[in-house]
Short mmCIF file of C-alpha atoms in Angstrom, two decimals:
data_model
loop_
_atom_site.label_atom_id
_atom_site.label_comp_id
_atom_site.label_asym_id
_atom_site.label_seq_id
_atom_site.Cartn_x
_atom_site.Cartn_y
_atom_site.Cartn_z
CA ASP Y 19 -22.24 22.56 36.70
CA ALA Y 20 -22.69 25.30 34.22
CA LYS Y 21 -25.51 25.72 31.96
CA THR Y 22 -25.46 25.57 28.15
CA THR Y 23 -27.54 27.29 25.45
CA GLN Y 24 -28.02 25.73 22.08
CA PRO Y 25 -30.31 26.79 19.19
CA PRO Y 26 -33.29 24.32 19.22
CA SER Y 27 -32.87 23.41 15.50
CA MET Y 28 -30.68 23.56 12.55
CA ASP Y 29 -30.65 22.36 8.82
CA CYS Y 30 -27.69 21.36 6.99
CA ALA Y 31 -27.20 20.14 3.37
CA GLU Y 32 -25.82 16.69 2.75
CA GLY Y 33 -22.10 16.67 2.26
CA ARG Y 34 -21.49 20.09 3.73
CA ALA Y 35 -20.03 20.94 7.11
CA ALA Y 36 -22.55 21.16 10.00
CA ASN Y 37 -21.52 23.77 12.67
CA LEU Y 38 -23.31 23.47 15.93
CA PRO Y 39 -22.95 26.32 18.34
CA CYS Y 40 -23.09 26.13 22.17
CA ASN Y 41 -22.83 28.96 24.77
CA HIS Y 42 -21.61 28.24 28.29
CA SER Y 43 -20.64 31.58 29.60
CA THR Y 44 -20.59 30.44 33.23
CA ILE Y 45 -18.18 27.60 32.64
CA SER Y 46 -15.48 27.31 35.28
CA GLY Y 47 -11.89 26.25 35.08
CA ASN Y 48 -12.30 22.62 35.73
CA GLU Y 49 -15.31 22.12 33.61
CA TYR Y 50 -14.98 20.18 30.42
CA VAL Y 51 -17.28 20.57 27.30
CA TYR Y 52 -18.81 17.30 26.11
CA TRP Y 53 -21.07 16.56 23.06
CA TYR Y 54 -23.43 13.83 22.65
CA ARG Y 55 -25.99 12.97 20.07
CA GLN Y 56 -29.18 11.13 20.18
CA ILE Y 57 -30.59 9.48 17.00
CA HIS Y 58 -34.36 8.86 17.16
CA SER Y 59 -34.81 7.75 20.82
CA GLN Y 60 -31.62 5.58 20.94
CA GLY Y 61 -29.31 5.95 23.75
CA PRO Y 62 -27.23 9.17 23.43
CA GLN Y 63 -23.93 8.55 21.87
CA TYR Y 64 -20.72 10.31 22.87
CA ILE Y 65 -18.97 12.38 20.35
CA ILE Y 66 -16.21 14.25 21.70
CA HIS Y 67 -15.11 16.44 24.69
CA GLY Y 68 -12.34 19.08 25.52
CA LEU Y 69 -11.16 21.44 28.16
CA LYS Y 70 -9.61 24.29 26.46
CA ASN Y 71 -7.72 23.10 23.37
CA ASN Y 72 -9.57 22.29 20.02
CA GLU Y 73 -10.06 18.49 19.54
CA THR Y 74 -10.68 16.39 16.66
CA ASN Y 75 -11.57 12.56 16.36
CA GLU Y 76 -13.08 10.48 13.60
CA MET Y 77 -16.53 11.63 14.27
CA ALA Y 78 -16.06 15.52 14.69
CA SER Y 79 -14.03 18.51 15.59
CA LEU Y 80 -14.54 20.54 18.67
CA ILE Y 81 -13.47 24.26 18.49
CA ILE Y 82 -13.50 26.01 21.91
CA THR Y 83 -13.11 29.73 22.06
CA GLU Y 84 -10.04 31.32 24.01
CA ASP Y 85 -12.36 32.53 26.79
CA ARG Y 86 -14.07 29.16 26.76
CA LYS Y 87 -17.45 30.74 27.05
CA SER Y 88 -18.62 29.11 23.74
CA SER Y 89 -17.78 26.19 21.50
CA THR Y 90 -18.74 24.70 18.11
CA LEU Y 91 -19.02 21.16 17.15
CA ILE Y 92 -18.22 20.57 13.48
CA LEU Y 93 -19.26 17.54 11.43
CA PRO Y 94 -17.14 17.97 8.36
CA HIS Y 95 -19.27 16.26 5.95
CA ALA Y 96 -22.66 15.68 7.18
CA THR Y 97 -24.78 12.68 6.00
CA LEU Y 98 -28.38 11.89 6.38
CA ARG Y 99 -27.37 9.58 9.12
CA ASP Y 100 -26.20 12.56 11.20
CA THR Y 101 -29.76 13.75 11.58
CA ALA Y 102 -30.20 13.73 15.41
CA VAL Y 103 -30.39 15.87 18.51
CA TYR Y 104 -26.97 17.07 19.50
CA TYR Y 105 -26.43 17.91 23.24
CA CYS Y 106 -23.61 20.19 24.41
CA ILE Y 107 -22.99 19.57 28.11
CA VAL Y 108 -20.35 21.08 30.69
CA ARG Y 109 -19.30 18.73 33.27
CA THR Y 110 -16.56 18.63 35.98
CA SER Y 111 -14.38 15.75 36.20
CA GLY Y 112 -13.91 13.78 39.46
CA ASN Y 113 -16.42 12.74 41.91
CA THR Y 114 -19.20 15.28 41.14
CA GLY Y 115 -19.00 14.97 37.38
CA LYS Y 116 -22.63 14.27 36.48
CA LEU Y 117 -23.97 14.78 32.91
CA ILE Y 118 -26.88 17.22 32.95
CA PHE Y 119 -28.61 17.42 29.70
CA GLY Y 120 -30.31 20.48 28.27
CA GLN Y 121 -32.69 20.60 25.21
CA GLY Y 122 -30.12 20.18 22.67
CA THR Y 123 -30.13 21.10 18.93
CA THR Y 124 -32.16 19.11 16.46
CA LEU Y 125 -29.99 18.75 13.36
CA GLN Y 126 -31.77 17.98 10.06
CA VAL Y 127 -29.49 16.90 7.36
CA LYS Y 128 -31.23 17.31 4.01
CA PRO Y 129 -30.33 15.83 0.59
CA ASP F 26 -23.23 -8.23 23.00
CA ALA F 27 -23.88 -4.53 23.98
CA ASP F 28 -21.73 -2.92 26.64
CA VAL F 29 -24.76 -1.80 28.53
CA THR F 30 -27.80 -3.88 28.53
CA GLN F 31 -31.27 -2.80 29.63
CA THR F 32 -34.16 -5.12 30.24
CA PRO F 33 -36.95 -5.05 29.32
CA ARG F 34 -37.03 -2.93 26.15
CA ASN F 35 -40.59 -2.28 26.33
CA ARG F 36 -43.13 -2.67 29.12
CA ILE F 37 -46.73 -1.80 29.64
CA THR F 38 -47.86 -1.89 33.18
CA LYS F 39 -50.89 -0.77 35.22
CA THR F 40 -51.20 2.08 37.59
CA GLY F 41 -50.32 1.12 41.16
CA LYS F 42 -47.95 -1.96 40.15
CA ARG F 43 -44.46 -2.27 41.14
CA ILE F 44 -42.03 -2.60 38.32
CA MET F 45 -38.26 -3.04 38.11
CA LEU F 46 -36.03 -1.98 35.23
CA GLU F 47 -32.58 -3.70 35.11
CA CYS F 48 -29.35 -2.52 33.86
CA SER F 49 -26.06 -4.50 33.50
CA GLN F 50 -22.71 -3.48 31.90
CA THR F 51 -19.63 -5.30 30.83
CA LYS F 52 -17.55 -1.94 30.65
CA GLY F 53 -16.04 -2.47 34.19
CA HIS F 54 -17.04 0.95 35.13
CA ASP F 55 -17.80 1.79 38.69
CA ARG F 56 -20.33 4.49 37.99
CA MET F 57 -23.77 3.99 36.84
CA TYR F 58 -26.78 6.23 36.24
CA TRP F 59 -30.47 6.18 35.56
CA TYR F 60 -32.16 8.90 33.35
CA ARG F 61 -35.60 9.46 32.02
CA GLN F 62 -36.56 11.02 28.85
CA ASP F 63 -40.05 12.48 28.22
CA PRO F 64 -41.04 12.97 24.47
CA GLY F 65 -39.32 16.25 23.08
CA LEU F 66 -37.45 16.70 26.14
CA GLY F 67 -33.70 16.00 27.16
CA LEU F 68 -32.68 13.37 29.69
CA ARG F 69 -33.13 14.07 33.35
CA LEU F 70 -31.22 12.19 36.01
CA ILE F 71 -32.93 10.09 38.54
CA TYR F 72 -30.29 8.39 40.43
CA TYR F 73 -26.73 7.65 40.25
CA SER F 74 -24.07 5.26 41.90
CA PHE F 75 -20.34 5.89 42.06
CA ASP F 76 -19.66 2.37 43.42
CA VAL F 77 -21.57 -0.47 44.95
CA LYS F 78 -21.89 1.16 48.40
CA ASP F 79 -22.80 4.58 47.12
CA ILE F 80 -26.32 5.71 45.95
CA ASN F 81 -27.28 9.28 45.26
CA LYS F 82 -30.50 11.08 44.16
CA GLY F 83 -30.56 12.94 41.04
CA GLU F 84 -32.94 15.73 39.71
CA ILE F 85 -36.21 13.71 39.94
CA SER F 86 -35.96 10.74 42.40
CA ASP F 87 -39.34 10.86 43.86
CA GLY F 88 -41.34 7.82 43.07
CA TYR F 89 -38.24 5.88 42.19
CA SER F 90 -35.84 3.67 44.19
CA VAL F 91 -32.60 1.89 42.98
CA SER F 92 -30.45 -1.04 44.04
CA ARG F 93 -26.86 -1.53 43.18
CA GLN F 94 -26.49 -5.28 43.48
CA ALA F 95 -23.01 -5.49 42.03
CA GLN F 96 -20.54 -3.44 40.19
CA ALA F 97 -22.14 -4.45 36.87
CA LYS F 98 -25.82 -4.18 37.87
CA PHE F 99 -28.04 -1.27 38.83
CA SER F 100 -31.81 -1.63 38.92
CA LEU F 101 -34.49 1.12 39.06
CA SER F 102 -37.74 0.38 40.71
CA LEU F 103 -41.14 2.06 40.72
CA GLU F 104 -42.71 0.96 43.83
CA SER F 105 -46.25 2.13 42.62
CA ALA F 106 -46.27 3.13 39.10
CA ILE F 107 -48.34 6.21 37.92
CA PRO F 108 -49.21 7.38 34.58
CA ASN F 109 -46.86 10.34 34.53
CA GLN F 110 -43.95 7.93 34.81
CA THR F 111 -44.58 6.92 31.36
CA ALA F 112 -41.26 7.63 29.67
CA LEU F 113 -38.06 6.23 27.90
CA TYR F 114 -35.56 5.20 30.71
CA PHE F 115 -31.97 4.97 30.07
CA CYS F 116 -29.06 3.43 32.06
CA ALA F 117 -25.44 4.72 31.48
CA THR F 118 -22.08 3.91 32.95
CA SER F 119 -18.86 5.87 33.20
CA ASP F 120 -15.46 5.68 34.72
CA ALA F 121 -14.16 8.19 37.22
CA GLY F 122 -12.33 10.15 34.58
CA ILE F 123 -13.13 12.49 31.88
CA TYR F 124 -14.25 10.04 29.34
CA GLY F 125 -17.75 9.98 28.03
CA TYR F 126 -20.62 7.76 29.29
CA THR F 127 -21.85 4.74 27.60
CA PHE F 128 -25.62 4.45 27.33
CA GLY F 129 -27.95 1.43 26.96
CA SER F 130 -30.75 1.26 24.29
CA GLY F 131 -33.37 2.37 26.69
CA THR F 132 -36.54 0.85 28.20
CA ARG F 133 -39.86 2.26 26.82
CA LEU F 134 -42.32 2.22 29.78
CA THR F 135 -46.05 2.82 29.52
CA VAL F 136 -48.14 2.97 32.65
CA VAL F 137 -51.85 2.83 31.92
#
């Protein structure tokens, strides 16, 4: 599975959009991009995933570049409860599709 | 009730003791995983199982063993606990498709 690179930390003002970048320059055609977050030692929580099209759900939006070498997770109106470590992971589907976590980005939402 | 339940939530044990961490799920998923997390680090995969008869080593399986007793149950054992196995342990489940994993709340293990 391809590796990902994320900034170690970011700040965001409450109520503003949080844009979390991820580089995955070695991603292959059958690998999906997944985002999870972990709030203070709780179990990681699935946020969103995508292959090549942009995706949106009730939690966030995922923007994947046309060459698929990078992506951005967008939390449209960050709240204090969004303070967490955010993990960007690439994963194949099918029988070998394990989740391999990197270091993630610690997002601090400030009042 | 939680979809993925881990027991115990917290455990302190002595060096050399055998300990078992248990995980059960109501998601109906075939695939189950054990991860460990050390302070300030991401999760590392210990073992995973794609069905009841399938067991696979992950990144850091040394010192650990697992048992898949049923589709819904996946246990992690430390045969002889050592202090550097002090960590937060997570169980997770998934189906065979592209959807996300569901994680348990974790077991905080301290080996003294």
